[in-house]
Coordinates of C-alpha atoms in Angstrom, one line a residue:
Chain A
X1 CA 61.4 149.9 90.5
X2 CA 63.8 149.7 92.3
X3 CA 64.2 149.9 95.9
X4 CA 67.4 150.7 97.5
X5 CA 66.2 149.7 101.5
X6 CA 63.4 149.1 102.5
X7 CA 62.6 148.5 106.1
X8 CA 60.4 146.0 108.4
X9 CA 59.5 145.3 111.6
X10 CA 58.1 142.0 112.5
X11 CA 59.7 139.4 109.8
X12 CA 57.5 136.2 109.6
X13 CA 56.1 135.4 107.2
X14 CA 54.5 138.6 105.8
X15 CA 57.7 140.0 106.4
X16 CA 59.5 137.6 105.5
X17 CA 58.2 136.8 102.3
X18 CA 57.9 140.0 101.0
X19 CA 62.0 140.8 101.7
X20 CA 62.0 137.2 99.7
X21 CA 59.6 138.2 97.5
X22 CA 61.5 141.6 96.0
X23 CA 65.2 140.1 96.6
X24 CA 63.6 137.3 93.7
X25 CA 63.3 140.4 91.8
X26 CA 66.4 141.6 92.4
X27 CA 63.5 144.6 93.6
X28 CA 65.1 145.6 96.3
X29 CA 69.3 145.9 97.4
X30 CA 69.2 146.2 101.6
X31 CA 66.8 144.7 103.6
X32 CA 66.6 145.8 108.3
X33 CA 65.0 143.8 109.9
X34 CA 63.4 144.9 113.1
X35 CA 62.0 142.6 115.5
X36 CA 60.4 141.6 119.1
X37 CA 63.0 138.4 118.8
X38 CA 66.3 138.2 118.1
X39 CA 66.8 133.9 118.4
X40 CA 64.0 135.0 115.0
X41 CA 66.3 137.6 113.7
X42 CA 69.5 136.3 113.5
X43 CA 67.3 133.2 111.4
X44 CA 66.4 135.8 109.5
X45 CA 69.7 136.7 109.0
X46 CA 71.6 133.7 107.4
X47 CA 68.9 132.4 105.3
X48 CA 69.0 135.7 103.9
X49 CA 65.2 136.8 104.2
X50 CA 67.1 140.7 105.7
X51 CA 70.2 142.2 105.1
X52 CA 70.7 143.8 108.8
X53 CA 69.2 143.2 112.2
X54 CA 68.4 146.2 113.1
X55 CA 69.8 148.3 116.5
X56 CA 69.6 151.2 115.4
X57 CA 66.2 153.0 114.6
X58 CA 68.0 156.4 113.1
X59 CA 70.2 155.1 110.9
X60 CA 67.9 152.0 110.0
X61 CA 65.5 154.6 108.4
X62 CA 68.2 156.7 107.0
X63 CA 67.9 156.9 103.5
X64 CA 64.6 154.6 103.7
X65 CA 62.7 154.3 100.9
X66 CA 60.4 152.5 102.8
X67 CA 58.8 151.1 105.5
X68 CA 56.4 148.0 105.8
X69 CA 54.8 147.3 109.4
X70 CA 54.2 143.5 109.5
X71 CA 54.0 143.5 113.5
X72 CA 50.8 141.5 115.5
X73 CA 48.7 145.3 114.6
X74 CA 48.9 146.2 118.6
X75 CA 52.0 146.8 118.3
X76 CA 51.1 149.8 115.4
X77 CA 51.2 152.8 118.1
X78 CA 54.6 152.7 119.9
X79 CA 56.3 151.4 116.5
X80 CA 54.6 155.3 114.2
X81 CA 55.3 156.9 117.8
X82 CA 59.4 155.8 117.9
X83 CA 60.5 156.0 114.2
X84 CA 58.0 159.6 113.3
X85 CA 62.2 160.9 114.8
X86 CA 63.8 159.6 112.9
X87 CA 61.3 159.0 109.5
X88 CA 62.9 161.3 106.3
X89 CA 60.6 163.1 103.8
X90 CA 60.7 160.8 101.1
X91 CA 60.0 157.5 103.4
X92 CA 57.6 155.9 102.3
X93 CA 55.4 153.3 104.9
X94 CA 52.6 150.9 104.6
X95 CA 51.8 147.7 106.5
X96 CA 50.1 144.2 106.7
X97 CA 46.8 144.7 108.8
X98 CA 44.0 143.2 108.6
X99 CA 41.6 146.0 110.2
X100 CA 42.5 149.1 108.0
X101 CA 41.0 151.9 109.9
X102 CA 42.1 151.3 112.8
X103 CA 45.1 151.7 111.5
X104 CA 44.6 154.7 110.5
X105 CA 43.3 155.6 113.4
X106 CA 47.2 154.8 114.8
X107 CA 48.6 156.7 111.7
X108 CA 46.0 159.6 112.7
X109 CA 46.6 160.2 116.5
X110 CA 50.8 159.8 115.6
X111 CA 50.4 162.4 113.2
X112 CA 48.1 165.5 115.2
X113 CA 51.3 164.9 118.1
X114 CA 53.4 167.8 116.1
X115 CA 53.3 170.1 113.4
X116 CA 56.5 167.8 112.0
X117 CA 54.9 164.2 112.2
X118 CA 51.8 165.8 110.2
X119 CA 54.1 164.6 106.7
X120 CA 52.6 160.9 108.3
X121 CA 49.8 161.2 106.6
X122 CA 50.4 161.6 103.8
X123 CA 53.4 159.0 103.4
X124 CA 51.2 156.2 104.8
X125 CA 49.4 154.0 102.6
X126 CA 48.1 151.0 104.4
X127 CA 48.6 147.4 103.0
X128 CA 46.4 144.1 103.8
X129 CA 48.2 141.6 101.9
X130 CA 45.7 138.4 101.8
X131 CA 47.6 135.6 102.5
X132 CA 48.8 132.9 104.7
X133 CA 47.5 132.6 107.6
X134 CA 48.3 129.5 108.8
X135 CA 51.4 128.7 109.3
X136 CA 54.2 131.1 111.0
X137 CA 57.7 132.5 111.7
X138 CA 60.3 133.7 109.0
X139 CA 60.5 129.8 108.5
X140 CA 57.8 129.3 106.6
X141 CA 58.7 133.2 105.0
X142 CA 58.3 132.4 100.9
X143 CA 59.0 134.5 97.7
X144 CA 56.0 133.3 95.6
X145 CA 53.5 133.9 98.9
X146 CA 52.0 136.4 97.5
X147 CA 52.1 135.8 93.8
X148 CA 48.3 136.1 92.5
X149 CA 46.6 137.3 96.1
X150 CA 44.6 140.1 96.4
X151 CA 46.7 142.3 98.4
X152 CA 44.7 145.6 98.8
X153 CA 45.4 149.4 100.0
X154 CA 43.3 151.4 101.4
X155 CA 44.8 155.2 100.9
X156 CA 44.2 157.5 102.7
X157 CA 42.1 160.8 101.6
X158 CA 45.8 162.7 103.1
X159 CA 47.9 160.3 101.6
X160 CA 50.4 161.2 99.0
X161 CA 49.4 159.7 94.9
X162 CA 53.3 158.8 94.5
X163 CA 53.1 156.9 98.1
X164 CA 49.5 155.8 96.8
X165 CA 51.5 154.5 93.4
X166 CA 55.1 153.1 95.7
X167 CA 53.1 150.9 97.2
X168 CA 50.6 148.8 94.1
X169 CA 54.1 148.5 92.7
X170 CA 55.9 146.9 95.4
X171 CA 53.0 144.2 95.7
X172 CA 52.7 144.3 91.2
X173 CA 56.3 143.9 91.7
X174 CA 55.6 139.8 94.5
X175 CA 52.4 139.3 91.8
X176 CA 49.9 140.2 93.6
X177 CA 46.8 141.3 92.2
X178 CA 45.8 144.9 94.0
X179 CA 42.9 146.8 94.3
X180 CA 41.4 150.5 96.1
X181 CA 39.2 150.7 98.4
X182 CA 38.6 153.4 101.3
X183 CA 39.1 151.3 104.6
X184 CA 35.5 151.5 106.2
X185 CA 34.7 149.5 102.8
X186 CA 37.8 147.4 103.5
X187 CA 36.7 146.9 106.6
X188 CA 33.1 145.2 105.9
X189 CA 33.4 143.2 103.4
X190 CA 36.1 141.0 105.9
X191 CA 33.4 141.5 109.2
X192 CA 32.0 139.2 107.1
X193 CA 34.6 136.8 104.6
X194 CA 36.6 135.9 107.0
X195 CA 36.0 138.3 111.0
X196 CA 32.8 136.4 111.0
X197 CA 33.7 132.3 110.0
X198 CA 36.0 133.2 112.8
X199 CA 34.2 133.9 115.9
X200 CA 31.5 131.6 114.6
X201 CA 34.2 128.9 114.4
X202 CA 35.5 129.8 117.7
X203 CA 31.8 129.8 119.1
X204 CA 31.9 126.3 118.6
X205 CA 34.2 125.0 119.6
X206 CA 34.2 127.0 122.9
X207 CA 30.4 125.8 123.3
X208 CA 31.4 121.9 122.7
X209 CA 34.4 122.1 124.6
X210 CA 32.6 123.1 127.5
X211 CA 30.2 121.0 127.9
X212 CA 31.1 116.8 129.8
X213 CA 30.8 115.1 127.5
X214 CA 33.2 117.1 125.2
X215 CA 35.8 114.5 124.5
X216 CA 33.3 111.9 122.7
X217 CA 32.2 114.4 121.1
X218 CA 35.9 115.1 119.1
X219 CA 36.5 111.5 119.2
X220 CA 33.8 111.4 116.8
X221 CA 34.3 115.2 114.5
X222 CA 35.8 113.9 111.6
X223 CA 36.6 116.3 108.0
X224 CA 34.2 118.5 108.0
X225 CA 33.9 119.4 110.9
X226 CA 38.3 119.2 110.9
X227 CA 38.1 122.2 107.6
X228 CA 35.3 124.1 109.7
X229 CA 37.0 124.7 112.6
X230 CA 40.8 125.2 111.1
X231 CA 39.7 129.1 111.7
X232 CA 39.3 127.9 115.3
X233 CA 42.7 127.3 116.1
X234 CA 44.4 131.1 115.1
X235 CA 45.7 133.0 116.9
X236 CA 43.7 134.4 120.9
X237 CA 46.1 137.5 120.8
X238 CA 45.3 138.5 117.1
X239 CA 41.5 138.2 117.3
X240 CA 41.2 139.8 120.2
X241 CA 42.8 143.0 118.6
X242 CA 40.3 142.3 115.2
X243 CA 37.0 141.4 117.4
X244 CA 38.3 145.0 118.9
X245 CA 40.0 146.7 115.3
X246 CA 36.4 145.7 113.7
X247 CA 34.3 146.2 116.9
X248 CA 31.2 147.7 115.0
X249 CA 31.6 145.6 111.8
X250 CA 31.9 142.8 113.0
X251 CA 28.7 143.1 115.9
X252 CA 27.1 143.5 112.2
X253 CA 27.5 141.2 110.6
X254 CA 27.1 138.1 113.8
X255 CA 22.6 140.3 113.5
X256 CA 23.0 139.4 110.4
X257 CA 23.6 136.2 110.7
X258 CA 21.9 135.4 113.8
X259 CA 18.5 136.7 111.4
X260 CA 19.0 134.0 108.5
X261 CA 20.0 131.2 111.9
X262 CA 16.4 131.9 113.1
X263 CA 14.8 131.1 109.9
X264 CA 17.2 128.1 109.1
X265 CA 15.6 127.4 113.0
X266 CA 12.3 127.9 111.4
X267 CA 12.4 126.2 108.5
X268 CA 12.6 122.8 110.7
X269 CA 11.2 124.1 113.8
X270 CA 7.8 123.7 110.8
X271 CA 9.7 120.9 109.0
X272 CA 9.6 122.3 104.9
X273 CA 11.1 120.2 103.0
X274 CA 11.4 122.4 100.6
X275 CA 11.9 125.9 102.3
X276 CA 15.0 124.4 103.7
X277 CA 16.6 122.6 100.3
X278 CA 15.8 125.5 98.1
X279 CA 18.2 127.2 101.1
X280 CA 20.8 124.6 101.7
X281 CA 21.0 125.0 96.9
X282 CA 21.1 128.8 96.8
X283 CA 24.8 128.2 99.4
X284 CA 26.1 125.0 97.4
X285 CA 25.5 127.2 94.4
X286 CA 26.9 130.1 95.6
X287 CA 29.2 127.6 97.5
X288 CA 30.6 125.6 94.0
X289 CA 30.3 128.9 91.8
X290 CA 33.1 130.7 94.1
X291 CA 35.2 127.6 93.9
X292 CA 34.8 127.3 90.4
X293 CA 36.0 130.9 90.2
X294 CA 39.1 130.3 92.6
X295 CA 39.7 127.3 90.4
X296 CA 39.6 129.9 87.5
Chain B
X1 CA 35.3 85.2 108.6
X2 CA 34.3 85.5 105.0
X3 CA 31.0 86.4 102.9
X4 CA 29.5 83.8 100.8
X5 CA 27.3 86.0 99.0
X6 CA 26.7 89.9 99.8
X7 CA 24.0 92.0 97.8
X8 CA 24.9 96.4 97.6
X9 CA 22.4 99.1 97.3
X10 CA 23.4 102.0 96.1
X11 CA 27.2 101.6 94.7
X12 CA 28.6 104.4 95.0
X13 CA 31.4 105.6 96.6
X14 CA 30.8 103.6 100.5
X15 CA 28.8 100.6 98.6
X16 CA 32.0 100.4 96.7
X17 CA 34.8 101.3 99.4
X18 CA 33.6 98.3 101.9
X19 CA 32.8 95.9 98.0
X20 CA 36.6 96.4 97.1
X21 CA 38.5 96.2 100.5
X22 CA 36.4 93.1 101.4
X23 CA 37.3 91.8 98.6
X24 CA 40.8 92.6 98.9
X25 CA 40.1 90.9 102.1
X26 CA 39.7 88.1 100.3
X27 CA 36.0 88.6 102.8
X28 CA 33.8 87.7 99.8
X29 CA 33.2 85.7 97.3
X30 CA 30.7 86.9 95.1
X31 CA 28.8 90.5 95.4
X32 CA 25.9 91.4 93.7
X33 CA 24.6 95.2 92.9
X34 CA 21.5 97.3 93.5
X35 CA 21.3 100.8 92.1
X36 CA 19.3 103.1 89.6
X37 CA 21.8 103.6 88.1
X38 CA 22.4 101.3 85.1
X39 CA 25.5 103.4 83.8
X40 CA 27.1 103.6 86.8
X41 CA 26.4 99.8 87.7
X42 CA 28.1 98.2 84.2
X43 CA 30.8 100.3 85.1
X44 CA 31.0 99.2 88.9
X45 CA 31.0 95.5 87.1
X46 CA 33.8 97.2 84.3
X47 CA 35.6 98.2 87.3
X48 CA 35.3 95.2 89.3
X49 CA 33.8 96.2 92.1
X50 CA 30.7 94.1 92.0
X51 CA 30.7 90.9 91.4
X52 CA 26.4 90.5 89.5
X53 CA 23.9 93.7 88.7
X54 CA 21.2 92.4 90.6
X55 CA 18.1 92.9 88.0
X56 CA 15.7 89.9 90.3
X57 CA 15.7 90.1 94.0
X58 CA 14.0 86.8 94.2
X59 CA 17.7 85.3 93.1
X60 CA 20.0 88.0 94.6
X61 CA 18.4 87.9 98.4
X62 CA 18.6 83.3 97.7
X63 CA 21.6 82.4 100.0
X64 CA 22.7 86.1 100.6
X65 CA 24.9 86.6 103.9
X66 CA 24.3 90.6 104.1
X67 CA 21.7 93.2 103.5
X68 CA 24.1 96.7 102.6
X69 CA 21.9 99.9 101.8
X70 CA 24.3 102.6 101.4
X71 CA 21.9 104.7 98.9
X72 CA 20.6 107.7 100.0
X73 CA 18.5 107.5 102.8
X74 CA 15.1 108.3 101.7
X75 CA 15.1 105.7 99.1
X76 CA 15.3 102.7 102.4
X77 CA 11.0 102.7 102.9
X78 CA 11.1 101.5 99.7
X79 CA 14.5 99.1 99.5
X80 CA 13.4 97.8 102.5
X81 CA 9.6 97.2 101.9
X82 CA 10.8 95.0 98.5
X83 CA 13.1 93.0 99.6
X84 CA 10.9 91.5 102.8
X85 CA 9.8 88.9 101.0
X86 CA 12.1 87.3 100.1
X87 CA 14.6 87.4 102.6
X88 CA 15.1 84.4 104.7
X89 CA 16.3 83.9 108.4
X90 CA 20.6 83.7 107.1
X91 CA 21.1 87.1 106.1
X92 CA 21.8 90.4 108.3
X93 CA 20.9 93.7 107.5
X94 CA 22.8 96.6 108.1
X95 CA 23.6 100.9 106.4
X96 CA 25.6 103.6 106.3
X97 CA 22.8 106.6 106.7
X98 CA 24.1 109.4 108.5
X99 CA 21.1 109.4 110.7
X100 CA 20.5 106.0 113.1
X101 CA 16.7 106.9 114.8
X102 CA 15.1 107.2 111.7
X103 CA 17.0 104.1 109.6
X104 CA 15.5 102.4 112.9
X105 CA 11.9 103.4 112.0
X106 CA 12.2 102.1 109.1
X107 CA 12.3 99.0 110.3
X108 CA 10.3 99.0 112.7
X109 CA 7.9 100.1 110.0
X110 CA 8.9 97.4 107.9
X111 CA 8.4 94.4 110.5
X112 CA 5.7 96.3 111.9
X113 CA 3.6 94.1 108.2
X114 CA 3.4 91.5 108.9
X115 CA 4.1 89.0 111.5
X116 CA 6.8 87.3 109.0
X117 CA 8.7 90.9 108.1
X118 CA 9.3 91.0 112.2
X119 CA 12.8 88.4 111.9
X120 CA 13.6 91.5 109.7
X121 CA 13.8 93.6 113.5
X122 CA 16.8 90.9 114.9
X123 CA 18.8 90.6 111.2
X124 CA 19.1 94.6 111.2
X125 CA 22.0 95.9 112.9
X126 CA 22.5 100.3 111.6
X127 CA 25.4 101.3 110.8
X128 CA 27.6 104.1 109.5
X129 CA 31.1 104.6 108.6
X130 CA 32.3 108.3 109.4
X131 CA 34.0 108.4 106.3
X132 CA 34.9 110.6 103.0
X133 CA 31.6 112.7 102.2
X134 CA 33.7 114.8 99.4
X135 CA 34.3 112.3 96.6
X136 CA 31.3 110.1 95.6
X137 CA 30.7 107.8 92.3
X138 CA 32.2 104.9 92.3
X139 CA 35.0 105.3 90.2
X140 CA 36.3 107.8 93.6
X141 CA 35.3 104.3 95.7
X142 CA 38.9 102.6 97.1
X143 CA 39.3 99.6 99.0
X144 CA 41.2 101.6 101.7
X145 CA 38.1 104.5 102.8
X146 CA 37.4 103.3 106.1
X147 CA 41.1 102.0 106.8
X148 CA 41.5 103.7 110.7
X149 CA 37.9 105.7 109.6
X150 CA 35.2 105.6 112.7
X151 CA 32.3 103.4 112.1
X152 CA 29.3 103.5 114.7
X153 CA 26.6 100.8 115.3
X154 CA 23.9 101.0 116.5
X155 CA 21.7 97.6 117.8
X156 CA 18.2 97.8 118.8
X157 CA 17.0 95.7 121.6
X158 CA 15.3 93.8 119.9
X159 CA 19.1 92.9 117.0
X160 CA 20.3 89.6 117.7
X161 CA 23.6 89.0 118.9
X162 CA 25.4 87.0 116.3
X163 CA 23.4 90.3 113.3
X164 CA 26.1 92.4 115.6
X165 CA 29.1 90.6 116.1
X166 CA 28.8 89.4 112.4
X167 CA 28.6 93.3 111.0
X168 CA 30.7 94.2 113.7
X169 CA 33.3 91.7 111.9
X170 CA 32.1 93.4 108.7
X171 CA 33.8 96.5 109.0
X172 CA 37.0 95.6 111.6
X173 CA 38.2 94.1 108.1
X174 CA 37.5 97.1 105.9
X175 CA 40.8 98.1 108.9
X176 CA 38.1 100.6 110.3
X177 CA 36.8 101.3 114.2
X178 CA 34.3 100.4 115.9
X179 CA 32.1 101.6 118.3
X180 CA 28.5 101.1 119.6
X181 CA 26.1 103.1 120.8
X182 CA 22.3 103.7 120.5
X183 CA 20.7 105.3 117.7
X184 CA 19.5 108.6 120.4
X185 CA 23.4 109.4 121.6
X186 CA 24.8 108.6 118.0
X187 CA 22.5 111.0 116.5
X188 CA 22.9 113.2 119.8
X189 CA 26.4 113.8 118.2
X190 CA 26.3 114.1 114.5
X191 CA 24.3 116.7 115.6
X192 CA 27.0 118.3 117.5
X193 CA 29.7 117.5 115.6
X194 CA 28.6 117.1 111.9
X195 CA 24.6 118.4 111.1
X196 CA 25.3 122.3 112.8
X197 CA 28.1 123.3 111.3
X198 CA 26.7 122.2 108.5
X199 CA 23.8 124.1 108.4
X200 CA 25.4 127.2 110.2
X201 CA 28.1 127.1 106.4
X202 CA 24.9 126.7 104.4
X203 CA 23.4 129.8 107.0
X204 CA 26.7 131.8 106.1
X205 CA 27.3 131.1 102.3
X206 CA 23.3 132.0 101.8
X207 CA 22.8 134.7 103.7
X208 CA 26.4 136.2 101.9
X209 CA 25.4 135.7 98.8
X210 CA 21.4 137.5 99.2
X211 CA 23.1 140.5 99.4
X212 CA 23.6 143.1 96.8
X213 CA 27.8 143.4 96.8
X214 CA 27.8 139.2 97.1
X215 CA 31.2 139.0 94.8
X216 CA 33.1 141.4 96.3
X217 CA 32.5 139.9 99.5
X218 CA 33.0 136.3 97.1
X219 CA 36.4 138.2 95.6
X220 CA 37.9 138.8 98.6
X221 CA 37.1 135.4 100.5
X222 CA 40.3 133.9 101.4
X223 CA 41.6 129.9 102.5
X224 CA 40.1 130.3 106.0
X225 CA 36.3 131.7 104.2
X226 CA 36.8 128.0 101.5
X227 CA 37.3 126.1 104.5
X228 CA 34.7 127.4 106.7
X229 CA 32.8 127.5 103.8
X230 CA 33.8 123.9 101.5
X231 CA 30.9 121.5 103.4
X232 CA 28.3 123.9 102.5
X233 CA 29.0 123.0 98.6
X234 CA 27.1 119.2 100.1
X235 CA 24.6 118.0 98.9
X236 CA 21.2 119.6 99.6
X237 CA 19.3 117.3 99.1
X238 CA 21.0 114.9 101.5
X239 CA 21.0 118.1 104.1
X240 CA 17.8 117.9 104.0
X241 CA 16.7 115.3 104.8
X242 CA 19.2 114.8 107.7
X243 CA 17.7 117.9 108.4
X244 CA 14.4 116.5 108.9
X245 CA 16.3 113.2 109.5
X246 CA 17.2 114.3 113.3
X247 CA 15.2 117.1 113.6
X248 CA 14.6 117.9 117.2
X249 CA 18.6 117.1 118.3
X250 CA 20.0 120.0 115.2
X251 CA 17.4 122.0 116.8
X252 CA 18.9 121.3 120.1
X253 CA 22.0 122.5 118.7
X254 CA 21.2 125.2 116.9
X255 CA 19.7 126.5 120.6
X256 CA 22.8 126.0 121.7
X257 CA 25.1 127.3 119.4
X258 CA 22.7 130.7 119.3
X259 CA 23.2 131.3 123.2
X260 CA 27.0 131.0 122.6
X261 CA 26.9 133.7 119.8
X262 CA 24.9 135.7 122.0
X263 CA 27.5 135.6 124.9
X264 CA 30.5 136.6 121.9
X265 CA 28.3 139.6 120.9
X266 CA 27.8 140.8 124.5
X267 CA 31.6 140.5 124.7
X268 CA 31.9 142.4 121.6
X269 CA 28.9 145.3 122.7
X270 CA 31.0 145.8 126.2
X271 CA 34.5 145.6 124.4
X272 CA 35.5 143.0 126.9
X273 CA 39.3 142.3 125.6
X274 CA 39.8 139.4 128.1
X275 CA 36.5 137.6 128.1
X276 CA 37.0 137.2 124.5
X277 CA 40.4 136.7 124.9
X278 CA 39.5 133.7 126.7
X279 CA 37.4 132.2 125.7
X280 CA 39.6 132.6 121.9
X281 CA 42.4 130.5 123.7
X282 CA 39.5 127.7 125.5
X283 CA 38.2 126.9 121.5
X284 CA 42.2 127.5 119.7
X285 CA 43.1 124.6 122.9
X286 CA 40.8 122.9 122.0
X287 CA 40.8 123.2 118.8
X288 CA 44.8 122.3 118.9
X289 CA 44.4 119.6 121.0
X290 CA 42.3 117.7 118.7
X291 CA 44.4 117.9 115.8
X292 CA 47.0 116.6 117.7
X293 CA 44.9 113.4 119.2
X294 CA 43.5 112.7 115.4
X295 CA 47.7 113.0 114.1
X296 CA 48.6 109.9 116.5

């Protein structure tokens, strides 16, 4: 499979890496990049990540096979609105947002604005590449970023079959493992394994930083603290948006965690050595089995 | 400063690395090693980490300058009891336990058994090298393990001044940064920056592993989850002992964290974008400043 023209909104780590990966596989002829920072777009052009800086939506979208939305999620409604007038029937749209129900809502809202824009629903297939949260910017883009990484697609009831299969092939070219599920399942899974850990890390660091002896505490924090809190260094804006977009699932996760923590606290209060060890053993076993399964 | 003879209980990562570091600095003539595993002691001897496998406490402790306790903390009372009859006045005792009030209690208990054993209190200086929790065993021992790492000494009111200064010099030879504080301050600091994070990581993994869709959840867990939960792979026995040894400080930390989490939950329930972003910004700033300060 080869694409004649792909239009990418947001030429950062994710958008840039997709472009590079497709180029390396000779699976795309021409990549047009849009973005808020002219300097970043110039750099992307210079690095050969994109072939053209998008200036005009009409000409960029003319004959485009695919539009890839890789901007911060909050920009999605505005971008959808702006591209609808120029969207051709053949053009498939996908994205890279960390939450999927809210994106589908944006698409449904954009699609409901006119009879003509209804096609947006059939042409859109949500996606979430699970890769590279730590580095940002086009300089960090790599053709191998998605190799052996999970990419989850969340086609809706309205998504056309050929749209889903095209987006699937797109990601398979990059070496990713593609899985499909509905947006609700996606958002619940990521509330548990990603969003909750981020919020716990933010909460821990914020709580410690607010104390009068914060400096002393941080002075003696070591490698365990470093790894545990690494994700607390993430973008506040992005996590504000995720917290709002995946609000209910995240609240459910916090409640489940609070229950577990209350139980652990009870074991501590009772100084129940056996119950503590059993809990730690279950967790340690699960964690080490998971690590092992990843290495295979 | 140079030691003629040092006796080390527990020739693992910590005990082995101290021996290697002192040997590299030519600061010790003779290292005697005790441990539960004969195979490990044989390996330590073969690797040149120790010069002699301890067989008999009387001869090992004869003329020893220093005893270093680097076994799991639970073995400390038994070791103290066993060495008291052979302990000479010149011999200084220190340890490497992660909690310090409980170790001092063990020393006080051991010292109270007879008039002669009272000297134990003056000869003992508690210590905690903040290094290397991830690898274990003498194979992982390295002469540079403690270089630029923090070592905290917790001399008691009874500790002799020359005992404290000797243990300080011992660690300075390894390249460590030595700080002194009382056992209570130590235990509160580590409840916050080490023990609480470990318990939160154990709790998260245990909670997820208990679900019917655990396999699916773990399948999509990625690098953020990996780092956040790395410490949940730690030794259950060690963390059971720490949970009991530092029980009250840890309960206080859990309560403080629960309050912070309740606040975060409230912001989520109210979908308060501004409050969420402010909290994430404070945490992210503190975390990134800490990371930067470590690199300097």
